[in-house]
Short mmCIF file of C-alpha atoms and ligand atoms in Angstrom, two decimals:
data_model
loop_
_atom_site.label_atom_id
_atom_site.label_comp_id
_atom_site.label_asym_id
_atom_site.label_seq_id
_atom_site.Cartn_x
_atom_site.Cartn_y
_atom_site.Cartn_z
CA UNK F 1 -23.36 -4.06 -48.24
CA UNK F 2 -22.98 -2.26 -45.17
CA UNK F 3 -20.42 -2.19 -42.66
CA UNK F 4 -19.01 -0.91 -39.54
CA UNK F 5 -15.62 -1.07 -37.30
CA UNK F 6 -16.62 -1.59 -33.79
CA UNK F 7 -14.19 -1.23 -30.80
CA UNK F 8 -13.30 -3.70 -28.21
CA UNK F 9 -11.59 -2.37 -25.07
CA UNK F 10 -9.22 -4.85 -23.97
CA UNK F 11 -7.04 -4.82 -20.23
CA UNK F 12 -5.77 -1.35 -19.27
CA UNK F 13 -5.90 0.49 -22.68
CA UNK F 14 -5.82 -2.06 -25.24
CA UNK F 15 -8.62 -1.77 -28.31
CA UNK F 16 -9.60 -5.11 -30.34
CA UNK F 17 -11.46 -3.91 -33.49
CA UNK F 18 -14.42 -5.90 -35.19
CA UNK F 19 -15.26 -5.75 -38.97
CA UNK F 20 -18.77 -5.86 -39.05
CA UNK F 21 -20.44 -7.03 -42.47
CA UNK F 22 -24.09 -7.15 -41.29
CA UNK F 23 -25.86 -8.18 -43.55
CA UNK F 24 -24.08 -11.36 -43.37
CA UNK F 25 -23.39 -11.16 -39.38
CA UNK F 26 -20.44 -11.92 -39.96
CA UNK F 27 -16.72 -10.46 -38.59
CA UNK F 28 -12.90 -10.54 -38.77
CA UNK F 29 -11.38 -9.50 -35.58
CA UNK F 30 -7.97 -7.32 -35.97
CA UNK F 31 -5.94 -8.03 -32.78
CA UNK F 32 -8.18 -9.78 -30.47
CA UNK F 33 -5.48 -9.87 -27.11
CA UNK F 34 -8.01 -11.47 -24.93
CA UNK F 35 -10.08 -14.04 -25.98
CA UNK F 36 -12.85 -14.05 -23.41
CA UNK F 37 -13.65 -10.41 -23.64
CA UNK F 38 -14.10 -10.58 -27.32
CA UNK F 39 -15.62 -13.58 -27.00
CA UNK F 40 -18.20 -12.29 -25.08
CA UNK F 41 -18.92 -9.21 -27.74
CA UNK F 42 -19.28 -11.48 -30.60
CA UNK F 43 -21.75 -13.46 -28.38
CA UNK F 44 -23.60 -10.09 -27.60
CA UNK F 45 -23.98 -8.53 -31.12
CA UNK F 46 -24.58 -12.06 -32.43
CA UNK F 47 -21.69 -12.05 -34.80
CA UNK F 48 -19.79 -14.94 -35.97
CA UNK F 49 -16.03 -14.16 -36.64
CA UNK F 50 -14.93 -15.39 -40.24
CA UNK F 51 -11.28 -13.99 -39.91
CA UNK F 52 -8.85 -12.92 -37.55
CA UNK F 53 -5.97 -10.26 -38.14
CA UNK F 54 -2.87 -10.05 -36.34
CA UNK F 55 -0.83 -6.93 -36.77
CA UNK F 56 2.45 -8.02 -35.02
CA UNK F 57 3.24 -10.84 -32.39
CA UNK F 58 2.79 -9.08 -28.88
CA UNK F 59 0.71 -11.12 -26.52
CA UNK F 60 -1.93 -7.97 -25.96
CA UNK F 61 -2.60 -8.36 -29.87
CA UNK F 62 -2.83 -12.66 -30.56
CA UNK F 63 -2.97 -13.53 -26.78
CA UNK F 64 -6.89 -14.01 -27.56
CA UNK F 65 -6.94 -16.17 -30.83
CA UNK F 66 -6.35 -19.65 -29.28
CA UNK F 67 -9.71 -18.97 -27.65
CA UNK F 68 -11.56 -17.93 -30.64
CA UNK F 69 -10.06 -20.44 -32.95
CA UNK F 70 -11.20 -23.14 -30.07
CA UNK F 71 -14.54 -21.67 -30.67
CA UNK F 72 -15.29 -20.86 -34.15
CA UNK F 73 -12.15 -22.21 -36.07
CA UNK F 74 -11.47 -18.45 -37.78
CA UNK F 75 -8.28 -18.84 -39.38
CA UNK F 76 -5.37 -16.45 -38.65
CA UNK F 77 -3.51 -14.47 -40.71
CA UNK F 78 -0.80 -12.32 -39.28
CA UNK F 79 2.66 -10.96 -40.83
CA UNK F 80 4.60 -13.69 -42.06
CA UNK F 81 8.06 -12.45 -40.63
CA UNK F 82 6.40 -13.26 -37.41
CA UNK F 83 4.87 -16.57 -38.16
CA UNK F 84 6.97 -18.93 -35.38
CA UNK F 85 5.74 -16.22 -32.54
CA UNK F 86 1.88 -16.46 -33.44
CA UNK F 87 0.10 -19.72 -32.31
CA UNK F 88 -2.93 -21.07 -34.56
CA UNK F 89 -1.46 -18.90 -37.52
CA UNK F 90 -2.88 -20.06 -40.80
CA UNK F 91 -1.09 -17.55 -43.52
CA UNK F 92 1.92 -16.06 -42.93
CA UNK F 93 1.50 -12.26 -45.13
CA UNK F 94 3.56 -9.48 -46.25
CA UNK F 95 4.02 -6.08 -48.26
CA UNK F 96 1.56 -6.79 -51.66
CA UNK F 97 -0.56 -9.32 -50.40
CA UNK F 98 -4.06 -8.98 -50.12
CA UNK F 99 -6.60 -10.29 -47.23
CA UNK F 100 -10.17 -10.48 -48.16
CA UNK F 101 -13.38 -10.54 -46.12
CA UNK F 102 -16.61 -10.44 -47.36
CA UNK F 103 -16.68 -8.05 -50.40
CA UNK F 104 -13.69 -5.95 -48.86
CA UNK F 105 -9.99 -6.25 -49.73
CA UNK F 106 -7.32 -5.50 -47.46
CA UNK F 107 -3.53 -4.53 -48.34
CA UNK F 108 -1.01 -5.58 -46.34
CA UNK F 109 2.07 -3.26 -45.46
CA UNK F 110 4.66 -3.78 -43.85
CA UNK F 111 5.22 -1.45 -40.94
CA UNK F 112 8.28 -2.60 -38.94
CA UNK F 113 9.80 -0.91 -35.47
CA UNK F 114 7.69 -1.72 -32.92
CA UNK F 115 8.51 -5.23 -34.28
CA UNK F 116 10.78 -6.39 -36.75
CA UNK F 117 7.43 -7.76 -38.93
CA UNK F 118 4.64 -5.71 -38.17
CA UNK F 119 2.02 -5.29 -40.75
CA UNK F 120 -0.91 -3.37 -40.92
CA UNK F 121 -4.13 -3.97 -42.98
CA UNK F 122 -5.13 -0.83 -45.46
CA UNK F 123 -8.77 -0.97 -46.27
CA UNK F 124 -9.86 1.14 -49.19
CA UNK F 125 -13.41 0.50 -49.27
CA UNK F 126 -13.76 1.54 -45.35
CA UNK F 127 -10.91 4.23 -45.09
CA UNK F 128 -9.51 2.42 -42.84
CA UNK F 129 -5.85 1.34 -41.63
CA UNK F 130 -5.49 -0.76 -38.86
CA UNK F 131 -1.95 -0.14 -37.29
CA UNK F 132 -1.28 -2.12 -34.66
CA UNK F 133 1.55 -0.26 -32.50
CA UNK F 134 2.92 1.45 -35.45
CA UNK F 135 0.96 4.54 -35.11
CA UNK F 136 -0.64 5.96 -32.08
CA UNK F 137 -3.31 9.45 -31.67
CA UNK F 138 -0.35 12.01 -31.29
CA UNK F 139 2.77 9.02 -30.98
CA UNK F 140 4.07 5.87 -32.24
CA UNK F 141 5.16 2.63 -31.04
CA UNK F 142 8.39 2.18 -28.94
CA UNK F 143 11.20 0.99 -31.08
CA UNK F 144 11.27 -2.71 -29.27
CA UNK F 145 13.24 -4.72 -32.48
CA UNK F 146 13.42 -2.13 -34.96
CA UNK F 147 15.66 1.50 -35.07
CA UNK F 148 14.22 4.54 -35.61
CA UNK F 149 14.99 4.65 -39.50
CA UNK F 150 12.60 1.62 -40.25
CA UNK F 151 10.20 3.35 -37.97
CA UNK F 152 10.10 6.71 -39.92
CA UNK F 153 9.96 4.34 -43.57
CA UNK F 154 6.87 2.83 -42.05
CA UNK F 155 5.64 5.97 -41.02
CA UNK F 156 6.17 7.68 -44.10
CA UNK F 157 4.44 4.83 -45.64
CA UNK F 158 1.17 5.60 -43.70
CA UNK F 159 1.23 9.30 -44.12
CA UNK F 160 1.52 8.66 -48.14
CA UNK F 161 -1.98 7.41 -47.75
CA UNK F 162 -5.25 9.83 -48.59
CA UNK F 163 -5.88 12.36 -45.44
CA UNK F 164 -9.26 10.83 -45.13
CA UNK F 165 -7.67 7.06 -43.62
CA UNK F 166 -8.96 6.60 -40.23
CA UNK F 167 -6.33 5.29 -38.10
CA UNK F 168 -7.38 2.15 -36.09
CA UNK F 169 -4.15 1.93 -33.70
CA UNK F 170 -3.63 -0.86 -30.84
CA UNK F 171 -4.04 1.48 -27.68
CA UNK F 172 -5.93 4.28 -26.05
CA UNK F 173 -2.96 6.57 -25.60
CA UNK F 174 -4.21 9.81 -27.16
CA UNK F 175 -3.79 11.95 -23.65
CA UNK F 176 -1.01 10.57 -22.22
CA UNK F 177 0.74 11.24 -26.09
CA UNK F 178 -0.42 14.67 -25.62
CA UNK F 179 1.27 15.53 -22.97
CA UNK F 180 4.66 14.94 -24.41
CA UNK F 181 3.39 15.88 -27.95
CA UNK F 182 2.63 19.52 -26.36
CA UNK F 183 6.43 19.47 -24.34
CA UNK F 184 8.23 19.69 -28.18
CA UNK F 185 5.57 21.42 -29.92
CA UNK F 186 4.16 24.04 -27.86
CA UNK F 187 3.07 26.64 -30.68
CA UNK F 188 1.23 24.08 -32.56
CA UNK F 189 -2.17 25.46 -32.81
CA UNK F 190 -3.81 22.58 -34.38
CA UNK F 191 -1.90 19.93 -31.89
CA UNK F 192 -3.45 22.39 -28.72
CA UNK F 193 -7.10 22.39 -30.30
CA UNK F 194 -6.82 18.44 -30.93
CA UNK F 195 -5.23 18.01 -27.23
CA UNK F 196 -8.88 19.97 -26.69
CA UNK F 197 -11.03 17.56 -27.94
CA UNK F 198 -9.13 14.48 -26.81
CA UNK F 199 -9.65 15.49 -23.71
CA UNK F 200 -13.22 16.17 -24.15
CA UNK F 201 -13.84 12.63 -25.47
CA UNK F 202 -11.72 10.90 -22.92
CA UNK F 203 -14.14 13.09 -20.13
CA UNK F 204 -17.16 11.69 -21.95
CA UNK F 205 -15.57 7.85 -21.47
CA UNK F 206 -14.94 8.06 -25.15
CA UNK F 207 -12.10 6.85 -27.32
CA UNK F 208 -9.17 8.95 -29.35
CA UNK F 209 -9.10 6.36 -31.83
CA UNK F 210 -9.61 6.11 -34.47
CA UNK F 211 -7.96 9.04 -35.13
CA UNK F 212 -7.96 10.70 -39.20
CA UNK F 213 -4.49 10.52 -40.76
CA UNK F 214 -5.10 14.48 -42.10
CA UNK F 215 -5.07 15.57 -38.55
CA UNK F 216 -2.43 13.64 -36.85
CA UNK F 217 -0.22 14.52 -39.90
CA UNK F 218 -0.67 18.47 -38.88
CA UNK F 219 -0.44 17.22 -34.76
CA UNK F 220 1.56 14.26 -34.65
CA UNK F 221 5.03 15.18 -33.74
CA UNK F 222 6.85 12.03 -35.05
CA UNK F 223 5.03 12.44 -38.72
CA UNK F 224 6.15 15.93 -38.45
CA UNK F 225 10.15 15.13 -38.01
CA UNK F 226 10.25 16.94 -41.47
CA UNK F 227 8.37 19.96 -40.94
CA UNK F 228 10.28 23.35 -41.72
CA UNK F 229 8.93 24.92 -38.52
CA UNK F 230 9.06 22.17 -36.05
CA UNK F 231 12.41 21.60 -36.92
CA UNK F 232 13.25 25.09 -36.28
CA UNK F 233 11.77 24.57 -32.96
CA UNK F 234 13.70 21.37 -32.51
CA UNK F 235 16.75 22.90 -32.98
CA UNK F 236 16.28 25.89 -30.69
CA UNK F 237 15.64 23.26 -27.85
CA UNK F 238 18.32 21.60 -28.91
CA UNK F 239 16.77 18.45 -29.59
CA UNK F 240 17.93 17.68 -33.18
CA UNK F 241 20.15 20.27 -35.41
CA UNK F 242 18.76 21.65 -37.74
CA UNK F 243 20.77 19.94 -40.70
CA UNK F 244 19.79 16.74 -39.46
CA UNK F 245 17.79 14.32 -41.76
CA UNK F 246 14.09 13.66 -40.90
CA UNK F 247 14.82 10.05 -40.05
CA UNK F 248 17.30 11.12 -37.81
CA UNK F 249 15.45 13.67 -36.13
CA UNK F 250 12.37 11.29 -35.16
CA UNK F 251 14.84 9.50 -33.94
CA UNK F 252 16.16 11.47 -31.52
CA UNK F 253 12.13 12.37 -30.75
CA UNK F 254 11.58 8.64 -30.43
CA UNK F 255 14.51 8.55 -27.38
CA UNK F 256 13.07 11.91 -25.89
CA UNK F 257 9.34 10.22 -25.43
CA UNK F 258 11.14 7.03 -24.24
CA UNK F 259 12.45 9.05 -21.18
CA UNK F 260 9.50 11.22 -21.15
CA UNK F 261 8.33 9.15 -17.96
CA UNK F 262 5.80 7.45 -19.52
CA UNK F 263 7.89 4.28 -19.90
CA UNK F 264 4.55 2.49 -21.44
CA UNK F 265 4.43 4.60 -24.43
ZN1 ZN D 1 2.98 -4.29 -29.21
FE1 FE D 2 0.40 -3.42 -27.87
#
């Protein structure tokens, strides 16, 4: 069996992500937020979509799967706290359940912040996590119905998976992320040559995501709210105190981003 992930760029910096099998041409689109535009890729790679996969409710994640279902019929799963916000949902799923497609198998987890039921979908087989807005390349979602503790649970979560788990994550923020990424952790030498190469890629029209789960987890400030030497840093910019607790410090990372400027991210 062979597959790949392919990525769908969707209005100003949204990705759609296709599971390819291909040797059965078929697909289960995570997140399609507008259904013409992935419409028109499954038309062009000949692929017929046998699933769809919503991570959380946001209209630039399920705004496109009235058009696909009108099309094909895929059925919908998406988290099941979430169900009366999703239209054409078919199974509502949480923490433990599993999604199948083809030969893979998908766990569900639940990753709540950026929404109160966001899930993302853990595939084994591929390496592969797709996140939604829970995790971004160098940031994280903004804490619309959940606080910053259930946001650093969910993290944790993620980061408890092997190094080697791409990161599929809802939005091409990688450089803009840097930017404020760099502002709190300026001595990071792995975050500067990362910040490198995203800008590289991004010069080359290519995407930060996905992005590996070893390296964000040595450049990602808000996985690294517990790390003995950014937290010394944190403290002398008087950001967090020293003594405070890792959920507490992403926290107050979480509210520096949010008036960062970049009101978006
Ligand atoms: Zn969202
Ligand atoms: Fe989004």
């Amino acid at each position: 069996m062979s597959f790949t992930i392919e990525l769908v760029p969707e209005f100003k910096d949204n990705y759609a992500f296709l599971i390819v099998d291909h040797d059965l041409g078929l697909t289960t689109v995570v997140d399609p937020g507008d259904g013409e535009v992935v419409l028109r890729e499954l038309k062009r790679r000949e692929l017929y979509p046998a699933l769809i996969l919503n991570t959380h409710h946001h209209p630039d994640h399920i705004g496109g799967n009235d058009r696909l279902q009108q099309e094909y019929g895929a059925p919908v799963i998406g988290p099941a706290r979430e169900k009366g916000y999703i239209t054409g949902i078919s199974r509502g799923v949480s923490s433990g359940d599993i999604v199948t497609f083809s030969t893979l198998r998908g766990e569900v987890m639940e990753t709540p912040g950026h929404t109160d039921g966001h899930v993302s979908y853990y595939f084994p087989q591929l390496q592969a996590l797709f996140c939604g807005d829970t995790i971004f390349t160098l940031g994280c979602g903004r804490l619309i119905e959940g606080n910053s503790k259930q946001m650093w649970e969910s993290l944790q979560l993620i980061a408890a998976l092997p190094d080697e788990t791409m990161l599929y994550c809802g939005h091409e923020y990688g450089e803009l992320n840097a930017t404020f990424a760099l502002a709190v952790d300026k001595d990071n030498f792995d975050l500067k040559k990362r910040t490198e190469e995203i800008a590289m890629l991004r010069k080359l029209g290519k995407p930060s995501v996905p992005t590996q789960l070893g390296v964000e987890k040595r450049c990602n400030p808000f996985l690294r709210a517990g790390a003995p030497e950014f937290r010394e840093a944190l403290a002398k910019a008087r950001v967090a105190p020293l003594d405070a607790d890792p959920a507490a410090v992403f926290g107050k990372l979480r509210t520096a981003k949010d008036h960062f400027g970049q009101k978006a991210l």
